[in-house]
Amino acid sequence: MSIDHAPARPAIDDLPGWCPSAREASARVVANERIAEQTYVLRLDCPEVAAALTPGRFVMLRDPRTGGPLLGRPFAMFETWAGDRPAGYGTPDAFDIGYVTVGKLTGLMTAWKPGDRVDLWGPLGNGFPAFDGRDLVMVAGGIGQTPFLATARELAGQARYGRDGRPAVPPRMSLLYGVRTAGHLAGVDRFAAVDGLELRLATDDGSAGHHGYVTDILAAEFESGRRPDAVYCCGPGPMMGAVAALCRTVDITCYASLESPMACGFGACFSCVVPVKEPDGGTDYKRACVEGPVFRASELAETAFQH
Ligand code: FES
């Protein structure tokens, strides 16, 4: 059911200035495609935001017909597009986000169709750091694979993201991607098209790839002697906690993109705070929306991985 007068969001100029690159926009839906069980890719035409997105950054989306949620929900960028092709090194006019139907908004989103307008705010957050090493392992669980398509394409030299672009130095890189069952594997064809990306799959039920947790594959990589310069991970908290613990045992730098609940996305509500370690052994808090969502895992308290 729609309502005539959706609650207004704060104007972007009224914000405290924690997200200077963010834009408020009405984006046009270009496509909305189911790509796996409960998993969709939504393409939005919004050139000014598409041009500023980098891997791991996100946008807040809101349904203008229902006005909900008031300040939107966060969704990570999957890929940018120029017309009907991935933008690569061209100027993007649209971008994809991935989503899983788990709540009210994502349930509504499945009905969005080409030509619809949606409220959008972004890009927000810090994203994954630019990688300049020789070997990168990415570990994804569920919809946590979303930021790694752009990460891998950038490192393969197949795309550039952000207004100033970032250097593309092809390293060895692997994506370890775990889901419950084969039907939940999303975007595998796109990952397979990335030059030089080693794709390793895991399913809880053994219906595709390794039968077991994706962290089993990471542990086996370490046991074989592989020592990547960094591990990037995104997915359920317990999975990322396990990844961080494995990295700690072999002294590998690990970055985790936290899927914290967010209400505003711009640093004002503190609904997204995550516990971080203080040098004196105490605990402080940082906002995942502006100081994250990507954190160096060694900075995070153990309880940061509980969600
Ligand atoms: Fe409001 Fe982070 S979501 S401060």
mmCIF file of C-alpha atoms and ligand atoms in Angstrom:
data_model
loop_
_atom_site.group_PDB
_atom_site.id
_atom_site.type_symbol
_atom_site.label_atom_id
_atom_site.label_comp_id
_atom_site.label_asym_id
_atom_site.label_seq_id
_atom_site.Cartn_x
_atom_site.Cartn_y
_atom_site.Cartn_z
ATOM 1 C CA MET A 1 0.000 0.000 0.000
ATOM 2 C CA SER A 2 1.350 3.430 -0.849
ATOM 3 C CA ILE A 3 0.789 6.653 1.024
ATOM 4 C CA ASP A 4 0.379 10.105 -0.433
ATOM 5 C CA HIS A 5 2.880 11.927 1.708
ATOM 6 C CA ALA A 6 6.073 10.033 2.490
ATOM 7 C CA PRO A 7 8.058 11.394 5.451
ATOM 8 C CA ALA A 8 10.776 13.723 4.251
ATOM 9 C CA ARG A 9 14.439 12.856 4.733
ATOM 10 C CA PRO A 10 16.795 15.580 5.942
ATOM 11 C CA ALA A 11 18.253 17.629 3.110
ATOM 12 C CA ILE A 12 21.836 16.682 2.309
ATOM 13 C CA ASP A 13 22.973 20.232 3.081
ATOM 14 C CA ASP A 14 21.590 19.907 6.615
ATOM 15 C CA LEU A 15 23.933 17.039 7.465
ATOM 16 C CA PRO A 16 26.869 17.521 9.804
ATOM 17 C CA GLY A 17 29.417 17.161 7.000
ATOM 18 C CA TRP A 18 30.614 13.605 7.753
ATOM 19 C CA CYS A 19 29.881 12.424 4.225
ATOM 20 C CA PRO A 20 31.053 15.188 1.887
ATOM 21 C CA SER A 21 30.969 12.988 -1.222
ATOM 22 C CA ALA A 22 27.368 11.876 -0.662
ATOM 23 C CA ARG A 23 24.565 12.938 -2.964
ATOM 24 C CA GLU A 24 20.838 12.730 -2.467
ATOM 25 C CA ALA A 25 19.125 11.631 -5.633
ATOM 26 C CA SER A 26 16.068 10.138 -7.215
ATOM 27 C CA ALA A 27 17.420 7.187 -9.200
ATOM 28 C CA ARG A 28 15.667 5.391 -12.044
ATOM 29 C CA VAL A 29 15.423 1.600 -11.921
ATOM 30 C CA VAL A 30 17.054 0.137 -15.037
ATOM 31 C CA ALA A 31 16.733 -3.545 -14.185
ATOM 32 C CA ASN A 32 15.850 -5.770 -11.238
ATOM 33 C CA GLU A 33 16.850 -9.368 -11.793
ATOM 34 C CA ARG A 34 16.677 -12.479 -9.621
ATOM 35 C CA ILE A 35 20.083 -14.164 -9.845
ATOM 36 C CA ALA A 36 19.838 -16.829 -7.124
ATOM 37 C CA GLU A 37 17.506 -18.024 -4.381
ATOM 38 C CA GLN A 38 16.225 -14.952 -2.526
ATOM 39 C CA THR A 39 18.966 -12.931 -4.239
ATOM 40 C CA TYR A 40 18.530 -10.056 -6.695
ATOM 41 C CA VAL A 41 20.615 -7.489 -8.544
ATOM 42 C CA LEU A 42 19.105 -4.029 -8.886
ATOM 43 C CA ARG A 43 20.511 -1.592 -11.464
ATOM 44 C CA LEU A 44 19.993 2.109 -10.823
ATOM 45 C CA ASP A 45 20.631 4.956 -13.235
ATOM 46 C CA CYS A 46 22.398 7.679 -11.228
ATOM 47 C CA PRO A 47 25.554 8.956 -12.994
ATOM 48 C CA GLU A 48 26.821 11.257 -10.236
ATOM 49 C CA VAL A 49 26.773 8.472 -7.621
ATOM 50 C CA ALA A 50 27.997 5.757 -10.023
ATOM 51 C CA ALA A 51 31.040 7.909 -10.820
ATOM 52 C CA ALA A 52 32.031 8.210 -7.151
ATOM 53 C CA LEU A 53 31.494 4.624 -5.915
ATOM 54 C CA THR A 54 34.498 2.486 -5.018
ATOM 55 C CA PRO A 55 34.535 -1.175 -3.920
ATOM 56 C CA GLY A 56 33.034 -1.628 -0.475
ATOM 57 C CA ARG A 57 31.205 1.698 -0.345
ATOM 58 C CA PHE A 58 27.428 1.686 -0.135
ATOM 59 C CA VAL A 59 24.254 3.666 -0.740
ATOM 60 C CA MET A 60 21.104 4.040 1.338
ATOM 61 C CA LEU A 61 17.884 3.246 -0.537
ATOM 62 C CA ARG A 62 14.314 4.075 0.304
ATOM 63 C CA ASP A 63 10.995 3.269 -1.315
ATOM 64 C CA PRO A 64 9.398 6.656 -2.181
ATOM 65 C CA ARG A 65 5.921 5.118 -2.497
ATOM 66 C CA THR A 66 5.749 3.822 1.063
ATOM 67 C CA GLY A 67 8.192 6.304 2.552
ATOM 68 C CA GLY A 68 10.003 3.525 4.292
ATOM 69 C CA PRO A 69 12.296 3.090 5.915
ATOM 70 C CA LEU A 70 12.583 6.757 6.915
ATOM 71 C CA LEU A 71 16.286 7.055 6.226
ATOM 72 C CA GLY A 72 16.749 4.042 4.000
ATOM 73 C CA ARG A 73 18.758 0.841 4.243
ATOM 74 C CA PRO A 74 22.369 0.253 3.166
ATOM 75 C CA PHE A 75 23.347 -1.724 0.052
ATOM 76 C CA ALA A 76 26.860 -2.245 -1.302
ATOM 77 C CA MET A 77 27.858 -1.539 -4.900
ATOM 78 C CA PHE A 78 28.283 -4.649 -7.071
ATOM 79 C CA GLU A 79 29.300 -3.165 -10.432
ATOM 80 C CA THR A 80 29.055 0.036 -12.454
ATOM 81 C CA TRP A 81 27.589 0.273 -15.960
ATOM 82 C CA ALA A 82 27.915 2.503 -19.014
ATOM 83 C CA GLY A 83 24.815 1.926 -21.081
ATOM 84 C CA ASP A 84 24.329 -1.831 -21.469
ATOM 85 C CA ARG A 85 27.953 -2.777 -20.685
ATOM 86 C CA PRO A 86 30.072 -2.868 -17.517
ATOM 87 C CA ALA A 87 31.655 0.557 -17.330
ATOM 88 C CA GLY A 88 35.245 -0.687 -17.232
ATOM 89 C CA TYR A 89 37.379 2.405 -17.788
ATOM 90 C CA GLY A 90 34.481 4.389 -19.278
ATOM 91 C CA THR A 91 32.269 6.899 -17.510
ATOM 92 C CA PRO A 92 29.532 5.027 -15.637
ATOM 93 C CA ASP A 93 25.928 6.123 -15.693
ATOM 94 C CA ALA A 94 24.462 3.339 -13.543
ATOM 95 C CA PHE A 95 25.419 0.814 -10.903
ATOM 96 C CA ASP A 96 24.232 -2.503 -9.514
ATOM 97 C CA ILE A 97 23.591 -3.391 -5.908
ATOM 98 C CA GLY A 98 22.923 -6.898 -4.632
ATOM 99 C CA TYR A 99 20.216 -7.740 -2.113
ATOM 100 C CA VAL A 100 18.685 -10.708 -0.348
ATOM 101 C CA THR A 101 15.001 -10.729 0.548
ATOM 102 C CA VAL A 102 15.177 -10.774 4.333
ATOM 103 C CA GLY A 103 13.062 -7.841 5.524
ATOM 104 C CA LYS A 104 10.252 -5.440 4.681
ATOM 105 C CA LEU A 105 12.189 -3.167 2.316
ATOM 106 C CA THR A 106 13.889 -5.954 0.383
ATOM 107 C CA GLY A 107 10.493 -7.651 0.051
ATOM 108 C CA LEU A 108 9.133 -4.456 -1.503
ATOM 109 C CA MET A 109 12.202 -4.088 -3.702
ATOM 110 C CA THR A 110 11.444 -7.254 -5.653
ATOM 111 C CA ALA A 111 8.450 -5.413 -7.147
ATOM 112 C CA TRP A 112 10.522 -2.452 -8.362
ATOM 113 C CA LYS A 113 10.529 -2.417 -12.155
ATOM 114 C CA PRO A 114 12.330 -0.505 -14.909
ATOM 115 C CA GLY A 115 11.259 3.130 -14.957
ATOM 116 C CA ASP A 116 10.370 3.292 -11.243
ATOM 117 C CA ARG A 117 12.074 6.005 -9.203
ATOM 118 C CA VAL A 118 13.718 5.261 -5.846
ATOM 119 C CA ASP A 119 15.248 7.553 -3.245
ATOM 120 C CA LEU A 120 18.976 7.158 -2.983
ATOM 121 C CA TRP A 121 21.709 8.592 -0.832
ATOM 122 C CA GLY A 122 25.408 7.968 -1.346
ATOM 123 C CA PRO A 123 28.094 6.940 -1.828
ATOM 124 C CA LEU A 124 28.722 6.371 1.866
ATOM 125 C CA GLY A 125 31.351 4.635 3.978
ATOM 126 C CA ASN A 126 35.044 4.074 3.409
ATOM 127 C CA GLY A 127 35.182 0.926 1.265
ATOM 128 C CA PHE A 128 38.106 -1.487 1.031
ATOM 129 C CA PRO A 129 41.565 0.073 0.933
ATOM 130 C CA ALA A 130 43.359 0.268 -2.410
ATOM 131 C CA PHE A 131 45.462 -2.898 -2.658
ATOM 132 C CA ASP A 132 49.036 -2.689 -3.925
ATOM 133 C CA GLY A 133 50.438 -6.077 -2.867
ATOM 134 C CA ARG A 134 51.173 -9.279 -4.778
ATOM 135 C CA ASP A 135 48.548 -11.628 -3.350
ATOM 136 C CA LEU A 136 45.022 -10.959 -2.094
ATOM 137 C CA VAL A 137 42.469 -13.419 -0.717
ATOM 138 C CA MET A 138 38.838 -12.337 -0.519
ATOM 139 C CA VAL A 139 36.448 -14.361 1.651
ATOM 140 C CA ALA A 140 32.698 -13.953 1.195
ATOM 141 C CA GLY A 141 29.689 -15.487 2.890
ATOM 142 C CA GLY A 142 26.177 -15.155 1.416
ATOM 143 C CA ILE A 143 25.456 -11.708 -0.029
ATOM 144 C CA GLY A 144 28.882 -10.664 1.291
ATOM 145 C CA GLN A 145 30.273 -11.444 -2.153
ATOM 146 C CA THR A 146 28.816 -8.136 -3.421
ATOM 147 C CA PRO A 147 31.830 -5.808 -2.933
ATOM 148 C CA PHE A 148 34.321 -8.274 -4.368
ATOM 149 C CA LEU A 149 33.290 -8.168 -8.020
ATOM 150 C CA ALA A 150 34.393 -4.530 -8.290
ATOM 151 C CA THR A 151 37.451 -5.215 -6.106
ATOM 152 C CA ALA A 152 38.557 -8.031 -8.401
ATOM 153 C CA ARG A 153 37.771 -6.226 -11.650
ATOM 154 C CA GLU A 154 39.729 -3.189 -10.488
ATOM 155 C CA LEU A 155 42.761 -5.292 -9.579
ATOM 156 C CA ALA A 156 42.517 -7.215 -12.856
ATOM 157 C CA GLY A 157 42.728 -3.928 -14.744
ATOM 158 C CA GLN A 158 39.235 -4.449 -16.165
ATOM 159 C CA ALA A 159 37.597 -1.466 -14.470
ATOM 160 C CA ARG A 160 38.265 1.749 -12.638
ATOM 161 C CA TYR A 161 36.101 3.199 -9.879
ATOM 162 C CA GLY A 162 35.820 6.590 -8.244
ATOM 163 C CA ARG A 163 36.296 10.063 -9.609
ATOM 164 C CA ASP A 164 40.083 9.956 -9.590
ATOM 165 C CA GLY A 165 40.350 6.275 -10.380
ATOM 166 C CA ARG A 166 42.683 3.913 -8.560
ATOM 167 C CA PRO A 167 45.768 2.083 -9.861
ATOM 168 C CA ALA A 168 45.251 -1.406 -11.205
ATOM 169 C CA VAL A 169 48.180 -3.691 -10.445
ATOM 170 C CA PRO A 170 47.194 -7.303 -11.156
ATOM 171 C CA PRO A 171 48.141 -9.462 -8.153
ATOM 172 C CA ARG A 172 47.416 -13.106 -7.520
ATOM 173 C CA MET A 173 43.860 -13.029 -6.173
ATOM 174 C CA SER A 174 41.313 -15.550 -4.967
ATOM 175 C CA LEU A 175 37.685 -15.321 -3.981
ATOM 176 C CA LEU A 176 36.564 -17.929 -1.457
ATOM 177 C CA TYR A 177 32.779 -17.817 -1.578
ATOM 178 C CA GLY A 178 30.516 -19.781 0.716
ATOM 179 C CA VAL A 179 26.721 -20.181 0.820
ATOM 180 C CA ARG A 180 24.197 -22.592 2.296
ATOM 181 C CA THR A 181 23.343 -24.445 -0.924
ATOM 182 C CA ALA A 182 24.231 -24.174 -4.626
ATOM 183 C CA GLY A 183 20.974 -22.355 -5.320
ATOM 184 C CA HIS A 184 22.219 -19.395 -3.285
ATOM 185 C CA LEU A 185 25.387 -18.872 -5.350
ATOM 186 C CA ALA A 186 24.939 -15.435 -6.909
ATOM 187 C CA GLY A 187 26.906 -13.784 -9.709
ATOM 188 C CA VAL A 188 29.301 -16.689 -10.270
ATOM 189 C CA ASP A 189 29.282 -16.013 -14.024
ATOM 190 C CA ARG A 190 30.426 -12.447 -13.424
ATOM 191 C CA PHE A 191 33.222 -13.524 -11.102
ATOM 192 C CA ALA A 192 34.302 -16.184 -13.603
ATOM 193 C CA ALA A 193 34.747 -13.438 -16.222
ATOM 194 C CA VAL A 194 37.352 -11.587 -14.149
ATOM 195 C CA ASP A 195 40.852 -12.142 -15.543
ATOM 196 C CA GLY A 196 43.080 -14.041 -13.148
ATOM 197 C CA LEU A 197 40.538 -14.472 -10.349
ATOM 198 C CA GLU A 198 40.661 -17.900 -8.682
ATOM 199 C CA LEU A 199 37.113 -18.717 -7.601
ATOM 200 C CA ARG A 200 36.712 -21.309 -4.856
ATOM 201 C CA LEU A 201 33.204 -22.238 -3.746
ATOM 202 C CA ALA A 202 31.884 -23.825 -0.558
ATOM 203 C CA THR A 203 28.390 -24.927 0.417
ATOM 204 C CA ASP A 204 27.107 -26.087 3.771
ATOM 205 C CA ASP A 205 25.361 -29.080 2.161
ATOM 206 C CA GLY A 206 28.037 -29.987 -0.377
ATOM 207 C CA SER A 207 25.820 -29.202 -3.387
ATOM 208 C CA ALA A 208 28.633 -27.161 -4.988
ATOM 209 C CA GLY A 209 32.336 -26.823 -4.304
ATOM 210 C CA HIS A 210 33.792 -27.705 -0.924
ATOM 211 C CA HIS A 211 31.362 -29.441 1.463
ATOM 212 C CA GLY A 212 31.687 -27.280 4.560
ATOM 213 C CA TYR A 213 32.589 -23.777 5.603
ATOM 214 C CA VAL A 214 34.418 -21.327 3.383
ATOM 215 C CA THR A 215 36.847 -20.812 6.256
ATOM 216 C CA ASP A 216 37.967 -24.441 5.772
ATOM 217 C CA ILE A 217 39.359 -23.368 2.386
ATOM 218 C CA LEU A 218 41.148 -20.393 3.903
ATOM 219 C CA ALA A 219 42.665 -22.609 6.587
ATOM 220 C CA ALA A 220 43.854 -25.064 3.904
ATOM 221 C CA GLU A 221 45.446 -22.199 1.945
ATOM 222 C CA PHE A 222 47.369 -21.133 5.024
ATOM 223 C CA GLU A 223 48.334 -24.750 5.805
ATOM 224 C CA SER A 224 49.709 -25.072 2.254
ATOM 225 C CA GLY A 225 52.036 -22.179 2.995
ATOM 226 C CA ARG A 226 50.227 -19.397 1.154
ATOM 227 C CA ARG A 227 50.834 -16.035 2.791
ATOM 228 C CA PRO A 228 48.769 -13.340 1.039
ATOM 229 C CA ASP A 229 49.551 -9.698 1.718
ATOM 230 C CA ALA A 230 45.991 -9.238 2.971
ATOM 231 C CA VAL A 231 42.644 -10.940 3.400
ATOM 232 C CA TYR A 232 39.449 -8.983 2.765
ATOM 233 C CA CYS A 233 36.224 -10.482 4.108
ATOM 234 C CA CYS A 234 32.519 -9.699 4.054
ATOM 235 C CA GLY A 235 29.588 -11.765 5.253
ATOM 236 C CA PRO A 236 28.018 -13.031 8.479
ATOM 237 C CA GLY A 237 29.745 -11.894 11.654
ATOM 238 C CA PRO A 238 30.730 -15.364 12.922
ATOM 239 C CA MET A 239 32.324 -16.156 9.545
ATOM 240 C CA MET A 240 34.339 -12.939 9.619
ATOM 241 C CA GLY A 241 35.315 -13.593 13.210
ATOM 242 C CA ALA A 242 36.655 -16.998 12.135
ATOM 243 C CA VAL A 243 38.515 -15.416 9.194
ATOM 244 C CA ALA A 244 40.042 -12.809 11.498
ATOM 245 C CA ALA A 245 41.127 -15.514 13.966
ATOM 246 C CA LEU A 246 42.768 -17.577 11.197
ATOM 247 C CA CYS A 247 44.606 -14.512 9.899
ATOM 248 C CA ARG A 248 45.804 -13.725 13.396
ATOM 249 C CA THR A 249 47.408 -17.155 13.728
ATOM 250 C CA VAL A 250 49.607 -16.565 10.656
ATOM 251 C CA ASP A 251 50.019 -12.801 11.129
ATOM 252 C CA ILE A 252 48.155 -11.782 7.952
ATOM 253 C CA THR A 253 46.455 -8.377 7.760
ATOM 254 C CA CYS A 254 42.690 -8.824 7.596
ATOM 255 C CA TYR A 255 40.034 -6.263 6.700
ATOM 256 C CA ALA A 256 36.383 -6.966 7.513
ATOM 257 C CA SER A 257 33.347 -5.193 6.074
ATOM 258 C CA LEU A 258 30.783 -5.223 8.868
ATOM 259 C CA GLU A 259 27.093 -5.623 8.106
ATOM 260 C CA SER A 260 25.981 -3.478 11.044
ATOM 261 C CA PRO A 261 22.346 -2.382 11.324
ATOM 262 C CA MET A 262 22.137 1.221 10.104
ATOM 263 C CA ALA A 263 19.386 3.785 10.496
ATOM 264 C CA CYS A 264 20.828 6.977 9.020
ATOM 265 C CA GLY A 265 24.040 6.073 7.179
ATOM 266 C CA PHE A 266 25.685 9.453 7.758
ATOM 267 C CA GLY A 267 26.978 9.362 11.309
ATOM 268 C CA ALA A 268 24.172 10.964 13.292
ATOM 269 C CA CYS A 269 22.193 8.192 15.018
ATOM 270 C CA PHE A 270 24.921 5.881 16.415
ATOM 271 C CA SER A 271 22.787 2.810 15.659
ATOM 272 C CA CYS A 272 25.708 1.228 13.797
ATOM 273 C CA VAL A 273 28.469 1.492 16.404
ATOM 274 C CA VAL A 274 30.970 -1.353 16.635
ATOM 275 C CA PRO A 275 33.340 -2.039 19.553
ATOM 276 C CA VAL A 276 37.022 -1.377 18.904
ATOM 277 C CA LYS A 277 40.045 -2.067 21.088
ATOM 278 C CA GLU A 278 41.741 0.725 22.975
ATOM 279 C CA PRO A 279 45.538 0.669 23.486
ATOM 280 C CA ASP A 280 45.006 0.401 27.262
ATOM 281 C CA GLY A 281 42.915 -2.761 26.857
ATOM 282 C CA GLY A 282 39.594 -0.977 27.098
ATOM 283 C CA THR A 283 36.839 -0.707 24.511
ATOM 284 C CA ASP A 284 35.684 2.258 22.467
ATOM 285 C CA TYR A 285 33.104 2.477 19.682
ATOM 286 C CA LYS A 286 33.206 3.572 16.046
ATOM 287 C CA ARG A 287 30.386 4.162 13.608
ATOM 288 C CA ALA A 288 30.301 1.582 10.824
ATOM 289 C CA CYS A 289 28.655 4.021 8.419
ATOM 290 C CA VAL A 290 31.363 6.698 8.459
ATOM 291 C CA GLU A 291 34.481 5.119 10.030
ATOM 292 C CA GLY A 292 33.608 1.806 8.309
ATOM 293 C CA PRO A 293 32.023 -0.396 7.175
ATOM 294 C CA VAL A 294 35.529 -1.716 6.454
ATOM 295 C CA PHE A 295 37.787 -2.065 9.504
ATOM 296 C CA ARG A 296 41.169 -3.610 10.060
ATOM 297 C CA ALA A 297 40.175 -6.759 11.960
ATOM 298 C CA SER A 298 42.956 -6.321 14.538
ATOM 299 C CA GLU A 299 41.291 -3.048 15.535
ATOM 300 C CA LEU A 300 37.966 -4.685 16.369
ATOM 301 C CA ALA A 301 36.868 -6.184 19.681
ATOM 302 C CA GLU A 302 35.744 -9.838 19.565
ATOM 303 C CA THR A 303 32.137 -8.790 20.082
ATOM 304 C CA ALA A 304 32.192 -6.810 16.815
ATOM 305 C CA PHE A 305 31.626 -10.083 14.967
ATOM 306 C CA GLN A 306 28.492 -11.148 16.828
ATOM 307 C CA HIS A 307 25.965 -9.898 14.233
HETATM 308 FE FE1 FES B 1 23.478 6.374 11.932
HETATM 309 FE FE2 FES B 1 25.788 5.076 11.528
HETATM 310 S S1 FES B 1 23.828 4.548 10.789
HETATM 311 S S2 FES B 1 25.433 6.771 12.819
#
